[in-house]
XYZ file of C-alpha atoms in Angstrom:
684
model
C -0.072 0.112 -0.352
C 2.819 2.727 1.083
C 4.461 1.525 -2.419
C 1.093 2.472 -4.353
C 0.983 5.936 -2.182
C 4.931 6.524 -3.223
C 4.500 5.770 -6.690
C 1.227 7.799 -6.529
C 3.345 10.822 -5.284
C 6.175 10.525 -7.906
C 3.325 10.941 -10.465
C 3.437 14.589 -12.363
C 0.378 16.723 -11.037
C -0.031 18.332 -14.663
C 0.125 16.028 -17.765
C -0.144 16.687 -20.890
C -1.606 14.700 -23.468
C 0.424 13.763 -27.042
C -1.967 15.751 -28.651
C -2.143 18.359 -26.607
C 1.483 19.193 -26.640
C 1.471 18.653 -30.319
C -1.217 21.446 -30.777
C 0.853 23.760 -27.928
C 4.628 23.425 -30.331
C 2.445 24.377 -32.956
C 0.846 27.085 -31.160
C 4.548 28.146 -30.415
C 5.580 28.295 -33.717
C 2.835 30.279 -35.302
C 3.552 33.283 -32.607
C 7.187 32.749 -33.564
C 6.597 32.882 -37.055
C 4.143 35.946 -36.932
C 7.029 37.911 -34.419
C 9.247 37.050 -37.360
C 6.151 38.415 -40.390
C 5.845 41.695 -37.809
C 9.982 42.174 -37.921
C 10.361 41.695 -41.666
C 7.637 44.018 -42.189
C 7.976 47.600 -43.379
C 6.093 48.204 -39.988
C 4.233 46.735 -37.047
C 1.302 44.552 -37.828
C -2.219 46.093 -38.734
C -5.236 45.060 -38.392
C -5.631 44.721 -42.309
C -2.419 42.924 -42.423
C -4.187 40.067 -39.925
C -7.306 40.166 -41.843
C -5.233 39.528 -45.114
C -3.143 36.695 -43.890
C -6.810 35.228 -42.525
C -8.364 35.437 -45.656
C -4.595 33.843 -47.555
C -4.797 30.885 -45.498
C -8.575 30.062 -45.160
C -8.809 28.150 -48.034
C -6.257 25.582 -47.060
C -7.279 25.757 -43.539
C -11.027 24.614 -43.996
C -10.238 22.320 -46.630
C -7.215 20.558 -44.308
C -10.396 20.573 -41.730
C -11.806 17.688 -43.721
C -8.675 15.813 -44.589
C -8.235 15.804 -40.737
C -11.649 14.026 -40.213
C -10.471 11.397 -42.767
C -7.328 10.827 -41.248
C -8.960 10.425 -37.575
C -10.899 7.744 -39.102
C -7.640 5.775 -40.541
C -8.292 6.893 -44.110
C -6.843 9.432 -46.644
C -8.185 11.308 -49.177
C -6.155 12.618 -52.389
C -9.395 13.413 -53.792
C -9.973 17.045 -52.117
C -8.339 19.582 -54.427
C -10.139 18.174 -57.267
C -13.494 18.791 -55.612
C -12.605 22.562 -54.587
C -11.467 23.138 -58.351
C -15.486 21.036 -59.087
C -17.117 23.239 -56.466
C -15.343 26.697 -58.157
C -16.054 25.772 -61.549
C -19.424 24.817 -60.576
C -20.009 28.380 -58.983
C -18.596 30.574 -61.531
C -20.463 28.755 -64.315
C -24.113 28.755 -62.649
C -23.674 32.260 -61.346
C -25.782 35.091 -63.503
C -23.310 38.276 -64.407
C -26.912 39.919 -64.963
C -28.269 39.743 -61.601
C -28.105 42.493 -59.361
C -28.132 40.852 -56.224
C -27.237 36.856 -55.135
C -28.176 35.180 -51.694
C -24.503 33.889 -50.373
C -26.346 31.239 -48.382
C -27.858 29.742 -51.942
C -24.602 29.428 -53.182
C -22.561 28.156 -50.152
C -25.007 25.735 -49.689
C -24.572 24.889 -53.226
C -20.839 24.339 -52.714
C -21.069 22.222 -49.768
C -23.761 20.262 -51.329
C -21.351 19.458 -54.247
C -18.461 18.696 -51.775
C -21.137 16.091 -50.066
C -22.183 14.643 -52.788
C -18.275 13.328 -54.160
C -17.924 12.754 -50.481
C -20.600 10.246 -50.681
C -19.451 8.866 -53.556
C -15.946 7.965 -52.061
C -17.756 6.570 -48.832
C -19.929 4.051 -50.980
C -16.684 2.810 -52.584
C -14.558 3.051 -49.354
C -17.381 1.792 -46.733
C -19.976 -0.452 -48.765
C -17.277 -1.907 -51.363
C -14.429 -2.051 -48.690
C -11.903 -0.928 -51.095
C -8.774 0.887 -50.119
C -9.096 4.921 -49.582
C -5.823 5.522 -51.646
C -7.060 3.668 -54.828
C -10.222 5.348 -54.306
C -9.760 8.602 -53.404
C -6.705 8.566 -56.332
C -9.800 7.291 -58.846
C -12.188 9.339 -58.011
C -10.005 12.749 -58.101
C -9.216 12.161 -61.913
C -12.978 11.221 -62.774
C -13.765 14.698 -60.344
C -10.871 16.421 -62.724
C -12.516 15.201 -66.069
C -15.886 16.433 -64.473
C -14.478 19.759 -63.893
C -12.478 20.365 -67.352
C -16.002 18.962 -69.390
C -17.511 22.108 -67.416
C -15.144 24.274 -67.743
C -11.689 23.760 -69.811
C -10.148 26.924 -69.391
C -9.756 29.469 -66.735
C -13.247 32.300 -66.529
C -16.497 32.254 -65.693
C -18.387 34.625 -63.183
C -18.465 34.763 -59.619
C -20.662 37.490 -57.998
C -18.883 40.455 -55.937
C -21.341 39.711 -53.043
C -19.763 36.481 -52.173
C -16.222 38.318 -51.591
C -17.908 41.161 -49.657
C -19.040 38.463 -47.559
C -16.421 36.200 -47.061
C -13.663 38.729 -47.519
C -14.830 41.141 -45.388
C -15.193 41.723 -41.613
C -17.674 39.898 -39.051
C -17.048 42.657 -36.745
C -15.853 45.804 -38.430
C -11.857 46.665 -36.946
C -12.216 43.617 -34.757
C -13.225 39.725 -36.376
C -12.162 39.142 -39.960
C -14.768 37.042 -41.718
C -12.412 34.365 -42.775
C -11.530 33.804 -38.859
C -15.294 33.755 -37.788
C -15.785 31.096 -41.191
C -12.936 29.102 -39.511
C -14.627 29.530 -35.797
C -17.737 28.383 -36.587
C -16.681 25.072 -38.106
C -14.311 24.453 -35.505
C -17.744 24.499 -33.128
C -19.212 22.491 -35.227
C -16.564 19.808 -34.885
C -16.547 20.573 -30.955
C -19.982 19.666 -30.897
C -19.371 16.674 -32.854
C -16.733 15.336 -31.439
C -18.794 14.904 -27.973
C -21.199 13.033 -30.042
C -21.273 9.093 -30.050
C -20.569 9.431 -33.773
C -17.596 11.642 -32.813
C -16.149 8.983 -30.520
C -16.280 6.432 -33.424
C -14.381 8.244 -35.690
C -11.698 8.273 -33.099
C -12.574 4.402 -32.147
C -12.532 3.317 -36.015
C -9.495 5.576 -36.626
C -7.455 3.833 -33.524
C -8.460 -0.039 -34.300
C -11.562 -0.672 -36.602
C -11.959 -4.483 -35.220
C -12.295 -3.657 -31.587
C -14.657 -0.688 -32.549
C -16.967 -3.498 -34.263
C -16.557 -5.535 -30.910
C -18.033 -2.987 -28.817
C -20.896 -2.185 -30.998
C -19.945 0.673 -33.584
C -21.115 0.308 -37.079
C -17.844 0.869 -38.333
C -18.747 1.359 -42.573
C -21.546 3.683 -41.533
C -19.128 5.807 -39.499
C -16.386 6.101 -42.557
C -19.674 6.932 -45.065
C -20.271 9.915 -42.996
C -16.643 10.944 -42.497
C -16.102 11.256 -45.901
C -19.324 13.087 -46.768
C -18.409 15.472 -43.667
C -14.903 16.156 -45.512
C -16.651 16.466 -48.851
C -18.918 19.242 -47.468
C -15.405 20.580 -45.882
C -13.974 20.887 -49.414
C -17.097 22.130 -50.981
C -17.149 25.594 -48.509
C -13.041 25.833 -49.359
C -14.293 25.840 -53.033
C -16.604 28.603 -51.862
C -14.260 30.603 -50.290
C -11.663 30.103 -53.026
C -14.128 31.369 -55.473
C -14.601 34.544 -53.355
C -11.107 35.373 -53.748
C -10.765 34.971 -57.047
C -14.360 36.268 -58.462
C -14.115 33.823 -61.365
C -12.947 29.807 -61.700
C -9.843 27.857 -62.563
C -10.387 24.401 -63.175
C -7.028 23.220 -61.702
C -7.404 25.489 -59.038
C -7.794 23.214 -56.265
C -4.514 20.730 -57.166
C -1.593 22.900 -55.821
C -3.292 22.129 -52.383
C -3.213 18.500 -51.602
C -0.035 19.066 -50.439
C -0.517 21.813 -48.191
C -3.383 19.971 -46.811
C -1.805 16.876 -45.401
C 1.702 19.074 -44.400
C -1.034 21.406 -42.244
C -2.466 17.891 -40.935
C 0.610 16.835 -39.710
C 2.328 20.050 -38.674
C -1.339 20.235 -36.477
C -0.531 17.082 -34.318
C -2.657 14.803 -36.151
C -1.307 11.154 -36.403
C -1.191 9.833 -39.798
C -3.081 6.130 -39.204
C -5.958 7.331 -37.417
C -7.062 7.824 -33.871
C -5.220 10.746 -32.806
C -5.163 14.635 -33.188
C -7.752 17.301 -34.150
C -8.911 20.138 -36.617
C -8.072 23.057 -34.199
C -4.099 22.129 -34.399
C -4.872 21.635 -38.682
C -5.604 24.887 -39.125
C -2.956 26.223 -36.723
C -0.426 23.991 -38.978
C -2.159 25.817 -42.069
C -1.415 29.082 -41.022
C 1.929 27.631 -40.022
C 2.723 26.271 -43.897
C 1.015 30.400 -45.323
C 3.154 32.518 -43.174
C 6.269 30.273 -44.270
C 5.574 31.184 -47.927
C 4.708 34.787 -46.921
C 8.526 35.398 -45.168
C 10.074 33.492 -48.235
C 8.534 36.066 -50.555
C 9.260 39.064 -48.110
C 12.584 38.020 -48.210
C 12.752 37.555 -52.116
C 12.494 34.016 -52.312
C 11.425 32.985 -55.733
C 7.957 31.410 -55.224
C 9.115 28.648 -56.752
C 10.428 27.143 -53.196
C 6.821 27.033 -51.868
C 6.691 23.595 -52.776
C 10.078 22.397 -51.854
C 9.188 23.960 -48.025
C 5.868 22.541 -47.753
C 7.199 19.222 -48.863
C 10.276 19.327 -46.215
C 7.860 20.918 -43.481
C 5.824 17.789 -44.545
C 8.667 15.297 -43.726
C 10.029 16.907 -40.865
C 6.916 17.156 -38.958
C 6.153 13.396 -39.749
C 9.170 13.028 -38.293
C 8.734 15.341 -35.187
C 5.586 13.826 -34.085
C 7.137 10.011 -34.478
C 9.775 10.317 -32.541
C 9.717 7.422 -29.599
C 11.406 4.447 -28.631
C 9.571 2.389 -30.545
C 9.684 4.475 -33.431
C 11.360 2.911 -36.649
C 13.956 5.187 -36.681
C 14.891 4.731 -33.138
C 14.835 0.682 -33.788
C 17.137 1.016 -36.977
C 19.745 3.249 -34.766
C 19.478 0.418 -32.007
C 19.839 -2.417 -34.883
C 22.760 -0.204 -36.429
C 24.758 -0.543 -33.067
C 23.915 -4.232 -32.606
C 24.996 -4.740 -35.976
C 28.565 -2.793 -35.121
C 28.832 -4.732 -31.667
C 28.667 -7.897 -33.580
C 31.142 -7.348 -36.039
C 33.551 -6.349 -33.595
C 32.995 -9.500 -32.032
C 33.297 -11.200 -35.233
C 29.954 -12.708 -34.211
C 28.106 -11.945 -38.056
C 26.853 -14.802 -40.346
C 29.211 -13.675 -42.872
C 32.127 -14.006 -40.537
C 31.722 -17.632 -39.030
C 32.269 -20.554 -41.034
C 30.175 -20.977 -44.396
C 28.930 -24.359 -43.263
C 25.454 -25.243 -44.857
C 23.352 -25.685 -42.262
C 20.310 -25.618 -44.706
C 17.456 -28.450 -44.403
C 18.165 -31.311 -46.421
C 15.384 -33.428 -47.766
C 15.522 -37.057 -48.988
C 13.923 -37.784 -52.137
C 15.072 -41.838 -51.966
C 15.381 -41.777 -55.250
C 11.765 -40.656 -56.134
C 11.836 -38.128 -59.330
C 10.204 -34.761 -58.318
C 6.289 -34.476 -59.817
C 6.196 -32.513 -62.508
C 3.309 -29.982 -62.516
C 1.996 -28.720 -65.853
C 2.716 -25.004 -67.114
C -1.460 -24.288 -66.511
C -1.487 -25.479 -63.052
C 1.751 -23.798 -62.130
C 0.267 -20.176 -63.277
C -3.493 -20.721 -62.630
C -3.687 -17.856 -60.595
C -1.625 -15.579 -62.893
C -3.696 -16.878 -66.217
C -6.816 -15.825 -64.215
C -6.319 -12.497 -63.114
C -4.573 -11.537 -66.006
C -6.713 -12.871 -68.641
C -9.154 -9.850 -68.365
C -7.348 -7.516 -69.537
C -6.250 -9.622 -72.761
C -9.628 -10.384 -73.552
C -10.571 -6.647 -73.158
C -7.787 -5.503 -75.414
C -9.184 -7.817 -78.216
C -12.987 -6.523 -77.742
C -11.355 -3.014 -78.175
C -9.038 -3.644 -81.076
C -12.245 -5.131 -82.654
C -14.594 -1.984 -82.017
C -11.695 -0.038 -83.273
C -11.597 -1.993 -86.192
C -15.738 -1.572 -86.598
C -15.963 2.054 -85.477
C -12.655 3.614 -87.184
C -11.481 0.956 -89.745
C -7.622 0.130 -90.230
C -6.377 -1.949 -87.301
C -6.550 -5.396 -87.229
C -4.608 -5.843 -91.030
C -2.991 -2.456 -90.559
C 0.761 -2.762 -89.254
C 1.202 1.145 -88.609
C -1.933 0.794 -85.737
C 0.146 -2.246 -84.183
C 3.670 -0.087 -84.674
C 1.617 2.955 -82.892
C 0.137 0.845 -80.168
C 3.275 -0.690 -78.983
C 5.535 2.913 -79.304
C 2.175 4.589 -77.249
C 2.515 1.934 -74.581
C 5.805 2.048 -74.080
C 5.866 4.699 -71.374
C 3.186 2.618 -69.493
C 5.238 -0.422 -69.920
C 8.309 0.696 -68.619
C 6.196 2.904 -65.663
C 4.347 -0.615 -65.306
C 7.494 -2.294 -64.242
C 8.593 0.323 -61.143
C 5.204 1.170 -60.113
C 4.177 -2.383 -60.147
C 7.014 -3.659 -58.264
C 6.142 -1.009 -55.226
C 2.572 -2.006 -55.496
C 3.684 -5.797 -54.970
C 5.370 -4.787 -51.582
C 1.796 -3.128 -50.710
C 3.233 0.416 -50.794
C 2.571 3.354 -53.747
C 4.705 5.975 -55.293
C 3.113 9.460 -56.072
C 6.274 11.015 -56.811
C 6.306 9.329 -60.170
C 4.809 12.863 -61.834
C 7.580 15.037 -61.398
C 10.244 12.371 -61.386
C 9.340 11.881 -64.748
C 9.196 15.742 -65.046
C 12.400 16.584 -63.553
C 14.663 13.801 -65.794
C 12.954 15.295 -69.109
C 13.826 18.587 -67.834
C 17.528 17.914 -66.920
C 18.170 15.997 -70.253
C 16.482 18.449 -72.655
C 18.685 21.185 -70.618
C 21.805 19.578 -70.738
C 21.546 17.615 -74.245
C 19.856 21.004 -76.022
C 20.235 19.223 -79.175
C 23.497 17.581 -79.266
C 23.881 13.817 -79.805
C 27.675 14.185 -78.287
C 26.078 15.550 -75.210
C 23.295 12.423 -75.092
C 26.323 10.265 -74.144
C 26.898 11.422 -70.536
C 23.662 13.684 -69.899
C 21.607 10.083 -70.373
C 23.605 8.290 -67.311
C 23.615 11.330 -65.402
C 19.505 11.696 -65.427
C 18.998 8.341 -64.581
C 21.119 8.298 -61.980
C 19.495 11.653 -60.387
C 15.608 9.176 -60.884
C 17.495 6.584 -59.045
C 18.403 8.786 -56.581
C 15.050 10.093 -56.333
C 14.169 6.942 -55.728
C 16.950 5.859 -52.899
C 15.647 8.677 -50.989
C 12.478 7.639 -51.098
C 13.334 4.049 -49.908
C 15.499 5.477 -47.292
C 12.626 7.868 -45.910
C 9.967 4.872 -45.863
C 12.758 2.022 -44.527
C 15.119 3.929 -41.874
C 12.842 6.931 -41.000
C 9.296 5.111 -41.179
C 7.332 7.453 -42.833
C 4.325 6.396 -44.922
C 4.981 5.174 -48.685
C 2.225 7.699 -49.802
C 3.219 10.512 -47.536
C 6.854 10.173 -48.143
C 6.339 9.778 -52.178
C 3.857 12.888 -52.023
C 5.946 15.287 -50.211
C 9.073 13.889 -52.517
C 6.775 15.087 -55.757
C 6.118 18.386 -54.230
C 10.106 18.937 -53.925
C 10.776 17.411 -57.440
C 8.437 20.399 -58.175
C 10.118 22.871 -56.674
C 13.458 21.890 -57.903
C 12.074 21.610 -61.604
C 10.570 24.816 -61.603
C 13.978 26.828 -60.256
C 15.659 24.872 -62.177
C 14.098 25.884 -65.416
C 12.536 29.128 -64.094
C 9.158 28.106 -65.223
C 10.525 27.660 -69.108
C 12.026 24.611 -69.353
C 15.307 25.203 -72.324
C 16.733 22.831 -74.510
C 15.556 20.220 -77.167
C 16.044 16.476 -77.912
C 18.828 15.100 -79.029
C 18.503 13.836 -83.505
C 19.324 10.339 -82.088
C 16.688 10.090 -79.272
C 14.526 11.852 -81.377
C 15.201 9.046 -84.106
C 15.183 6.396 -81.493
C 11.253 6.982 -80.440
C 9.907 8.649 -84.090
C 12.133 6.963 -86.936
C 11.737 4.101 -88.746
C 13.830 1.036 -89.227
C 12.667 -1.878 -91.526
C 9.213 -0.578 -91.410
C 9.255 -0.342 -86.993
C 10.166 2.414 -84.615
C 13.898 1.528 -83.110
C 12.250 1.402 -79.533
C 9.613 -1.559 -80.821
C 12.570 -4.324 -80.205
C 13.911 -2.138 -77.024
C 10.205 -2.673 -75.877
C 10.778 -6.511 -76.460
C 14.160 -7.161 -74.789
C 12.905 -4.497 -71.856
C 9.477 -7.091 -71.340
C 11.868 -10.113 -71.212
C 14.280 -8.998 -68.676
C 11.052 -7.330 -66.695
C 9.716 -10.765 -66.497
C 12.798 -12.285 -66.028
C 13.173 -10.413 -63.041
C 10.116 -10.913 -61.167
C 9.509 -14.248 -62.180
C 12.741 -15.479 -62.008
C 15.588 -14.034 -59.535
C 15.995 -13.932 -55.633
C 14.992 -9.847 -56.155
C 11.635 -11.081 -57.333
C 10.754 -13.767 -54.764
C 11.558 -11.574 -52.168
C 9.550 -8.781 -53.426
C 6.295 -11.325 -53.331
C 7.496 -12.260 -49.617
C 7.353 -8.451 -48.340
C 3.954 -8.671 -50.345
C 2.449 -11.159 -48.479
C 3.216 -10.810 -45.069
C 6.034 -8.069 -44.106
C 6.172 -9.640 -40.489
C 6.456 -12.756 -42.020
C 9.162 -11.798 -44.537
C 11.088 -10.545 -41.572
C 10.958 -13.837 -39.862
C 12.087 -16.002 -43.018
C 15.487 -14.205 -43.415
C 14.706 -11.537 -46.183
C 16.427 -8.610 -46.327
C 13.609 -6.447 -45.818
C 14.936 -2.776 -45.459
C 16.990 -3.315 -48.272
C 14.537 -4.573 -50.684
C 12.382 -2.167 -50.663
C 14.615 0.701 -50.330
C 16.024 -1.604 -54.241
C 12.236 -1.172 -54.906
C 11.887 2.376 -54.864
C 15.316 3.097 -56.801
C 13.529 0.781 -59.683
C 10.695 2.451 -59.603
C 12.831 6.262 -59.463
C 15.115 4.679 -62.504
C 11.584 3.526 -64.419
C 10.122 6.970 -64.173
C 13.484 8.748 -65.304
C 13.861 6.705 -68.214
C 9.969 7.618 -69.212
C 10.817 11.210 -68.843
C 13.993 10.528 -71.120
C 11.768 9.157 -73.657
C 9.193 11.164 -73.787
C 11.192 13.977 -74.129
C 12.624 12.102 -76.881
C 8.903 11.445 -78.314
C 7.936 15.044 -78.479
C 11.432 16.613 -78.705
C 11.537 18.631 -75.623
C 10.657 18.767 -72.322
C 7.700 20.687 -70.332
C 6.530 21.314 -66.699
C 3.797 18.840 -65.839
C 4.764 16.254 -68.463
C 4.262 13.739 -65.976
C 1.456 14.496 -64.483
C -0.863 12.748 -67.111
C 0.854 9.331 -65.787
C 0.494 8.824 -62.318
C -3.148 7.029 -62.307
C -2.050 5.382 -65.685
C 0.820 3.650 -64.058
C -1.260 2.153 -61.119
C -4.409 1.428 -63.337
C -2.432 -0.873 -65.652
C -1.053 -2.426 -62.598
C -4.386 -3.170 -61.247
C -6.124 -3.773 -64.514
C -3.208 -6.683 -65.289
C -4.871 -8.308 -61.757
C -2.199 -7.350 -59.335
C -3.678 -6.980 -55.649
C -3.696 -3.224 -54.752
C -2.500 -4.371 -50.984
C 0.659 -6.395 -52.986
C 1.570 -9.946 -53.006
C -0.286 -10.838 -56.181
C 0.414 -10.112 -59.690
C 2.421 -11.000 -62.507
C 4.555 -8.259 -65.279
C 2.840 -10.075 -68.289
C -0.480 -9.310 -66.885
C 0.358 -5.636 -65.890
C 1.429 -5.355 -69.934
C -1.827 -6.699 -70.874
C -3.247 -3.414 -68.864
C -0.945 -1.377 -70.431
C -1.864 -2.697 -74.022
C -5.612 -2.277 -73.031
C -5.460 1.410 -71.670
C -3.076 2.290 -74.603
C -5.836 0.797 -77.539
C -8.575 2.406 -75.069
C -6.896 5.694 -75.825
C -6.039 5.364 -79.738
C -9.337 4.759 -79.681
C -10.840 7.565 -78.098
C -8.145 10.303 -80.001
C -10.371 8.824 -83.293
C -13.510 9.989 -81.932
C -14.967 13.359 -81.206
C -15.102 12.958 -77.282
C -13.336 15.656 -75.748
C -9.791 14.928 -74.130
C -11.227 15.129 -70.337
C -13.376 12.242 -71.084
C -9.735 9.810 -71.119
C -9.227 11.399 -67.359
C -12.811 10.308 -66.300
C -12.358 6.699 -68.242
C -9.220 5.722 -66.600
C -10.917 6.529 -63.341
C -13.571 4.554 -63.895
C -11.802 1.689 -64.854
C -9.278 1.584 -62.014
C -12.468 1.373 -59.785
C -14.241 -1.409 -61.901
C -10.959 -3.378 -61.747
C -10.198 -2.752 -57.878
C -14.007 -4.066 -57.565
C -13.764 -7.064 -59.933
C -10.043 -8.495 -59.020
C -10.273 -7.666 -55.112
C -9.750 -10.845 -52.958
C -13.097 -12.152 -51.828
C -13.475 -11.647 -47.899
C -13.901 -14.978 -45.591
C-alpha cells in the first residue's frame, strides 16, 4: 500500500497528452513565425495585415479540416483538391452576371452540397465495397478532374462580387475578419460533433476498426459519413476560393493537396488515425502560409514554396513519430547491435560458411512434374481479363474507325505509345507488389525530362553523359524515397507525395518556369524514326519486357518482393532483407520514371512542366487492371503488360473519336474502380 502511495506521489501533478503537446508546439511555432513576419515587415502588424493573413490561409485551413477528419478515421483522401476545383467551376458557371443581388447562403449551400455528394461517392466505394481509400480517392480525383474540365476547360466564368464582399470582409468591423469567423464556426461544429457518439466512433474506428466493431460501433456507416462531412469541408473551401478569385480555374485546387497533408501533420494529427484534431490543423495551415509569405518577403522565389511544404511535411512526420518504439529508433538500435557483432566477429559472414540448410531425402524418387497451366493458374486467372478486353477494344476500333487489325502502322503505334506505361508498370508495379505506392512518379518524370533537354540541347554527343547522369538522379530520388520509408519509418504515401512536391519545386527553380533545350536527333529518331518499318524503340521494348518478366519471376529479388507483399512480418522472420529490398524497389521505380522522362523528351522533341502529370493514375491503373492486388503480394508483369496494351488501345480509340480529352481521365478512373472491385480478394 505504501509503495502505491509513493508511486502516486511521484507522478506529475499536471500531465499533457501527446495531442495537446503537439498543438501547443504548433501554437508556439505559429507565434514565432508571426513575430518574424512582424520583424521583416516595413511596419508593425495592423488589423489589415491580420485580415489579409487570415484570408490567405483560410482555403487551405478549411480543406485541411476535412482531411483531418478523414485521417482521424484511418483513411486518406487524395480527391480533396479536385473537389475544390469542381465547386469553383460549378459556382462560376452557374452564377448569372446580370443578377443585381446574389444569395450568399444559397451558393454556399450549393458548394457544400456538391462537396458532400463527391464525399458520398468516395464513402460508398470505401465503406460499402470496402476498397482501399488511396485507390478510391485517387480514381475519383481523376474522375472529378475530368468532370471539371468538361464543365470548363480553361480559366474564366463569373463569381458574384457579393460572395467576395461577404467572405473577405469583417464579421466585426475592425476587430474580427470574416475568414476567422468562418473557421471558428467550423471548429465549434467539430467540437460539438466530437462530443457525440459519432465523434467517439471516428476516433475508435481510426484507432482499431476491429475493436470498434466488437463493441458495437457501425464501422462502415461511420466511414461513409466521415467522407461526406469531409466533402462538405472541401465544398466550403471551394466557395471561399471562389470568393477570393472572383472567377474559376479548373486546376485551382490541385496545388492544395500537399499543403493539406502538411497542415494535418504539423497540427499534430497522427497519420493512421485515432489521435489529433482540426484545431491543430488550422494552426498548421497558417504556419505553412506564413512560411511561404516570409520567403516572398525575403525575395525568395515562389518556386521554393512546394520545396518548403514537402520538407515541412517530412520533418513534421518525423517529429511526431519520435519515440523509443519508432522505426528510426529501432533502426539506430539495430545498427548499434550490428556494429557490436561486427567488432566481436559474430556476423554470419564472419563465421564458417558450412551449409546448415535442411536436406530432404528423395529416396531416388523424381520430383512430380506440374503442368504450366497448373503452375500459373492464378496468374492466368487474373491477367486474362485484360487481354480479353484488349481484343474487344481492337475489334471495336476496327468496326468503328477501320484500319486496325490488318494495319501494321496501328500495331507499331500501339507498341510505341505503350512504351511509357510498360516501363512505369515495372517500377510502380513492383512498388505495389510490396504493398506500397509511389506518388512521386509525375515529377520524377518531369525533372528527368527537363534535366535531359537542358543538358543535351540538341546534341548527340552530350547524350552520352547526360543520359546516365539523368537516370542516376532518378534512381537517387527513388533511393531517398526508400530510405525515408525504411529507415525513417515514413508512410510511402506521405514520403512520395512530399518528394513529388519537392521535385516540382526543384524543376521550377532549375527551369525558372520555362524549360529550355531540345532532345538530341538520335533520341528523337529512336522514338519516332523508322527501321525496317518499325520504330527503333519497338525491339527495345521486346527486350525490356523479357527482362522485366525475368526480374520479377526468376530472380531472388523478385521472390523477396512477393514475400514482402504477402506479409511484412512473415518476410522478416523468414530471413528476407526487407529494408534493403524495399529501398531497391523504390530505386527501380525512380529509375523507370526517369527513363520514361527521357523517352518522352525524345518523343515530343522537348521537355515541359507537368509532362508527367498524366501518368500517375495510368501507372497504377495498368497494374490493377492487369490483375495485381493493390495491397501487394499478387500480380505478374505479363498481366500488367496486358493492362498497358488495353489502356493504350482504349486511348487510341478515344483519340479517333470526337469525345473531349477530359473523358480520358474519367474513363481511366472508372476503369481502375471497376478493376479493383472485380479483382479484389473475396472476404471470408
